[in-house]
Coordinates of C-alpha atoms in Angstrom, one line a residue:
M1319 CA -27.8 -122.4 93.4
H1320 CA -28.3 -120.5 90.1
A1321 CA -26.7 -119.2 88.0
S1322 CA -27.3 -115.9 89.4
S1323 CA -25.7 -115.9 92.9
Y1324 CA -23.4 -117.7 91.3
K1325 CA -22.4 -115.1 88.8
N1326 CA -23.5 -111.9 91.6
M1327 CA -20.5 -113.8 93.5
D1328 CA -19.0 -113.5 90.1
N1329 CA -19.0 -109.5 90.1
F1330 CA -17.7 -109.1 93.8
V1331 CA -14.8 -110.3 93.1
D1332 CA -14.4 -109.1 90.7
K1333 CA -15.3 -105.6 91.4
Y1334 CA -14.3 -105.6 94.8
L1335 CA -11.3 -108.4 95.7
S1336 CA -9.2 -108.1 92.2
M1337 CA -7.0 -105.5 93.0
F1338 CA -5.5 -108.3 96.0
E1339 CA -4.9 -111.1 92.8
N1340 CA -1.5 -110.3 94.5
K1341 CA -2.0 -110.3 98.2
N1342 CA -2.6 -113.1 100.9
L1343 CA -5.8 -113.0 101.9
E1344 CA -8.1 -115.1 103.9
I1345 CA -11.2 -116.4 102.5
I1346 CA -14.6 -118.0 104.1
D1347 CA -17.5 -119.6 102.9
I1348 CA -20.4 -119.0 105.4
G1349 CA -22.5 -122.2 104.7
S1350 CA -20.4 -124.0 102.0
Q1351 CA -21.3 -127.6 101.0
D1352 CA -22.0 -128.1 97.9
V1353 CA -24.9 -129.4 96.6
N1354 CA -25.0 -129.0 93.0
G1355 CA -22.4 -125.8 93.2
S1356 CA -20.0 -123.8 95.3
Y1357 CA -18.9 -120.7 94.3
K1358 CA -14.8 -121.6 95.2
P1359 CA -13.4 -121.8 91.9
L1360 CA -14.2 -118.7 92.0
F1361 CA -11.4 -117.7 95.2
S1362 CA -8.6 -120.2 93.1
N1363 CA -6.1 -117.0 93.1
Q1364 CA -3.3 -119.1 94.2
N1365 CA -2.4 -116.2 97.2
W1366 CA -5.8 -117.0 98.6
H1367 CA -6.8 -119.5 100.7
Y1368 CA -10.5 -120.6 100.6
C1369 CA -12.6 -122.2 103.7
G1370 CA -15.9 -123.9 102.7
C1371 CA -17.8 -124.3 106.5
D1372 CA -20.8 -125.3 107.9
I1373 CA -23.7 -126.5 110.1
A1374 CA -22.4 -130.0 109.3
V1375 CA -20.2 -132.2 106.9
G1376 CA -20.1 -132.6 104.0
K1377 CA -18.4 -131.7 99.8
N1378 CA -16.7 -128.4 100.1
V1379 CA -16.4 -128.8 104.1
D1380 CA -13.4 -127.5 105.1
I1381 CA -14.6 -125.6 109.3
V1382 CA -17.6 -127.6 110.9
L1383 CA -19.0 -124.8 113.7
N1384 CA -19.8 -126.6 116.7
N1385 CA -22.9 -123.7 117.8
V1386 CA -24.8 -122.4 114.8
Y1387 CA -24.6 -119.1 116.6
D1388 CA -21.5 -119.3 118.4
W1389 CA -18.9 -120.0 116.8
S1390 CA -16.1 -120.2 119.7
N1391 CA -15.0 -122.4 116.9
I1392 CA -13.4 -119.7 115.3
E1393 CA -10.8 -116.5 115.9
S1394 CA -11.6 -112.7 115.8
S1395 CA -10.8 -111.0 113.1
S1396 CA -9.6 -113.8 111.8
F1397 CA -10.2 -112.8 107.9
D1398 CA -9.6 -110.5 104.9
V1399 CA -13.1 -111.9 103.5
V1400 CA -16.8 -113.5 104.9
I1401 CA -19.4 -114.3 102.0
S1402 CA -23.3 -116.3 101.8
G1403 CA -24.6 -116.9 99.3
Q1404 CA -28.7 -119.0 99.6
A1405 CA -27.9 -119.9 104.0
F1406 CA -29.3 -116.2 105.0
E1407 CA -32.8 -117.1 104.4
H1408 CA -33.1 -121.0 106.0
I1409 CA -31.1 -119.3 109.0
E1410 CA -33.4 -118.8 111.6
Y1411 CA -32.1 -116.4 113.7
F1412 CA -29.6 -114.8 111.6
W1413 CA -28.9 -110.8 113.7
I1414 CA -27.2 -113.8 115.7
T1415 CA -25.1 -115.3 112.2
I1416 CA -24.5 -111.7 111.0
M1417 CA -23.1 -110.4 114.4
E1418 CA -20.6 -113.1 114.1
I1419 CA -19.8 -113.2 110.0
A1420 CA -18.7 -108.9 112.4
R1421 CA -17.1 -111.0 115.0
I1422 CA -14.2 -113.2 112.5
L1423 CA -13.9 -110.4 110.1
K1424 CA -10.4 -108.6 109.6
E1425 CA -10.5 -104.8 110.1
G1426 CA -10.9 -103.2 106.7
G1427 CA -12.5 -106.8 105.9
L1428 CA -15.0 -107.1 103.2
C1429 CA -18.3 -109.5 103.5
C1430 CA -20.8 -110.5 100.5
I1431 CA -24.1 -112.2 101.8
I1432 CA -26.6 -112.8 98.9
A1433 CA -29.7 -114.0 99.5
P1434 CA -33.4 -113.7 98.2
S1435 CA -35.4 -111.5 97.7
G1436 CA -38.4 -114.6 96.0
G1437 CA -39.1 -117.8 95.1
V1438 CA -39.7 -121.5 96.5
E1439 CA -40.4 -122.3 100.2
H1440 CA -37.3 -124.7 99.5
G1441 CA -36.6 -125.9 102.9
Y1442 CA -33.3 -127.5 104.2
P1443 CA -34.1 -128.2 106.9
V1444 CA -35.8 -124.9 106.9
D1445 CA -36.5 -122.0 104.9
C1446 CA -36.5 -118.9 107.0
W1447 CA -37.2 -116.0 105.4
R1448 CA -36.7 -113.3 102.3
F1449 CA -34.2 -109.7 101.8
Y1450 CA -34.7 -106.8 100.9
P1451 CA -32.3 -103.6 99.7
S1452 CA -34.0 -102.6 103.5
G1453 CA -33.5 -105.6 104.8
F1454 CA -30.2 -105.8 104.2
K1455 CA -29.0 -101.8 105.7
A1456 CA -30.4 -103.3 109.1
L1457 CA -28.3 -106.2 109.5
A1458 CA -25.7 -103.6 108.3
R1459 CA -26.3 -101.3 111.0
Y1460 CA -27.1 -103.7 113.1
S1461 CA -23.8 -105.9 113.3
G1462 CA -21.7 -102.2 112.9
L1463 CA -20.5 -102.8 109.5
E1464 CA -20.3 -99.7 106.8
L1465 CA -22.7 -101.0 103.6
L1466 CA -20.5 -100.8 100.5
E1467 CA -23.4 -101.6 98.2
V1468 CA -26.8 -103.6 98.9
Y1469 CA -29.0 -104.0 95.9
T1470 CA -32.1 -106.1 94.5
Q1471 CA -31.8 -107.9 91.1
W1472 CA -35.8 -106.8 90.5
N1473 CA -36.0 -107.0 87.2
E1474 CA -33.6 -107.6 83.8
Q1475 CA -33.2 -104.7 82.1
L1476 CA -31.4 -103.4 84.3
Y1477 CA -30.5 -107.2 85.9
P1478 CA -29.2 -108.5 82.8
D1479 CA -28.1 -112.2 84.8
Y1480 CA -31.4 -111.7 87.1
D1481 CA -33.1 -114.7 87.8
P1482 CA -37.0 -114.3 87.5
A1483 CA -38.1 -116.4 90.4
W1484 CA -35.7 -115.7 92.8
K1485 CA -34.4 -111.9 92.4
D1486 CA -31.6 -111.9 94.3
T1487 CA -30.6 -109.7 96.5
V1488 CA -26.8 -108.4 97.9
L1489 CA -25.3 -107.2 100.7
I1490 CA -21.2 -105.9 100.6
C1491 CA -20.0 -104.6 103.9
Q1492 CA -16.4 -104.1 105.1
K1493 CA -15.2 -103.8 108.5
P1494 CA -14.1 -100.8 109.6
I1495 CA -11.5 -100.1 112.5
M1496 CA -12.4 -100.3 115.9
T1497 CA -11.5 -98.6 119.4
M1498 CA -11.2 -100.5 122.1
E1499 CA -14.2 -99.0 123.5
Q1500 CA -16.0 -99.7 120.6
K1501 CA -14.9 -103.1 120.6
Q1502 CA -16.0 -103.7 124.0
K1503 CA -19.4 -102.6 122.9
F1504 CA -19.6 -105.1 120.4
N1505 CA -18.3 -107.9 122.1
L1506 CA -21.2 -106.6 124.8
K1507 CA -24.0 -107.0 122.1
N1508 CA -22.6 -109.5 121.0
K1509 CA -22.5 -111.4 124.1
I1510 CA -26.3 -110.5 124.9
S1511 CA -28.0 -111.1 121.6
K1512 CA -26.6 -115.5 122.0
S1513 CA -27.7 -115.3 125.7
I1514 CA -31.1 -113.8 124.7
L1515 CA -31.5 -117.7 122.4
T1516 CA -30.9 -119.4 125.9
L1517 CA -33.0 -118.0 127.9
N1518 CA -36.4 -120.1 128.7
I1519 CA -40.0 -118.1 128.6

């Protein structure tokens, strides 16, 4: 994990979670395996429960996903905060991942996703994508999440802590209160998105 990614997540905690210091929060980190650092120290508040989640057993991994795109071992609406950093560029079908993030978020819950807009190819095991604000805005719309903030750290003048190679893009969203009809439509959309992956063409 590069320093600017950690700083961006620190900024998210300071701006969006500091008012919940005395509230119990369930927080899950998607792609949490500690390869060269993790966000866990940022969520050490005694009232917060941090849970690391990844696709394989490893350091800082509490939950191993049963399926990369169908998180059946994580209940819907079970987390107050979902974070993910330096994972989305490695996810082949990230539009399904954002739907699962929206599914496991509680209504009113927050998510923060950080991914590079630049940088060299770094397969772990694959490196598929780079993200810009327009792309993250589209993901928010696709998943029904309300956009709170999105930015790319393009230059040092605007973002003193930016990394000139990776130029992080940051997405911060909130899950809205949903009607029963909206929940049914969301669940159907999520189910169809997953089922398409199993079609043999």
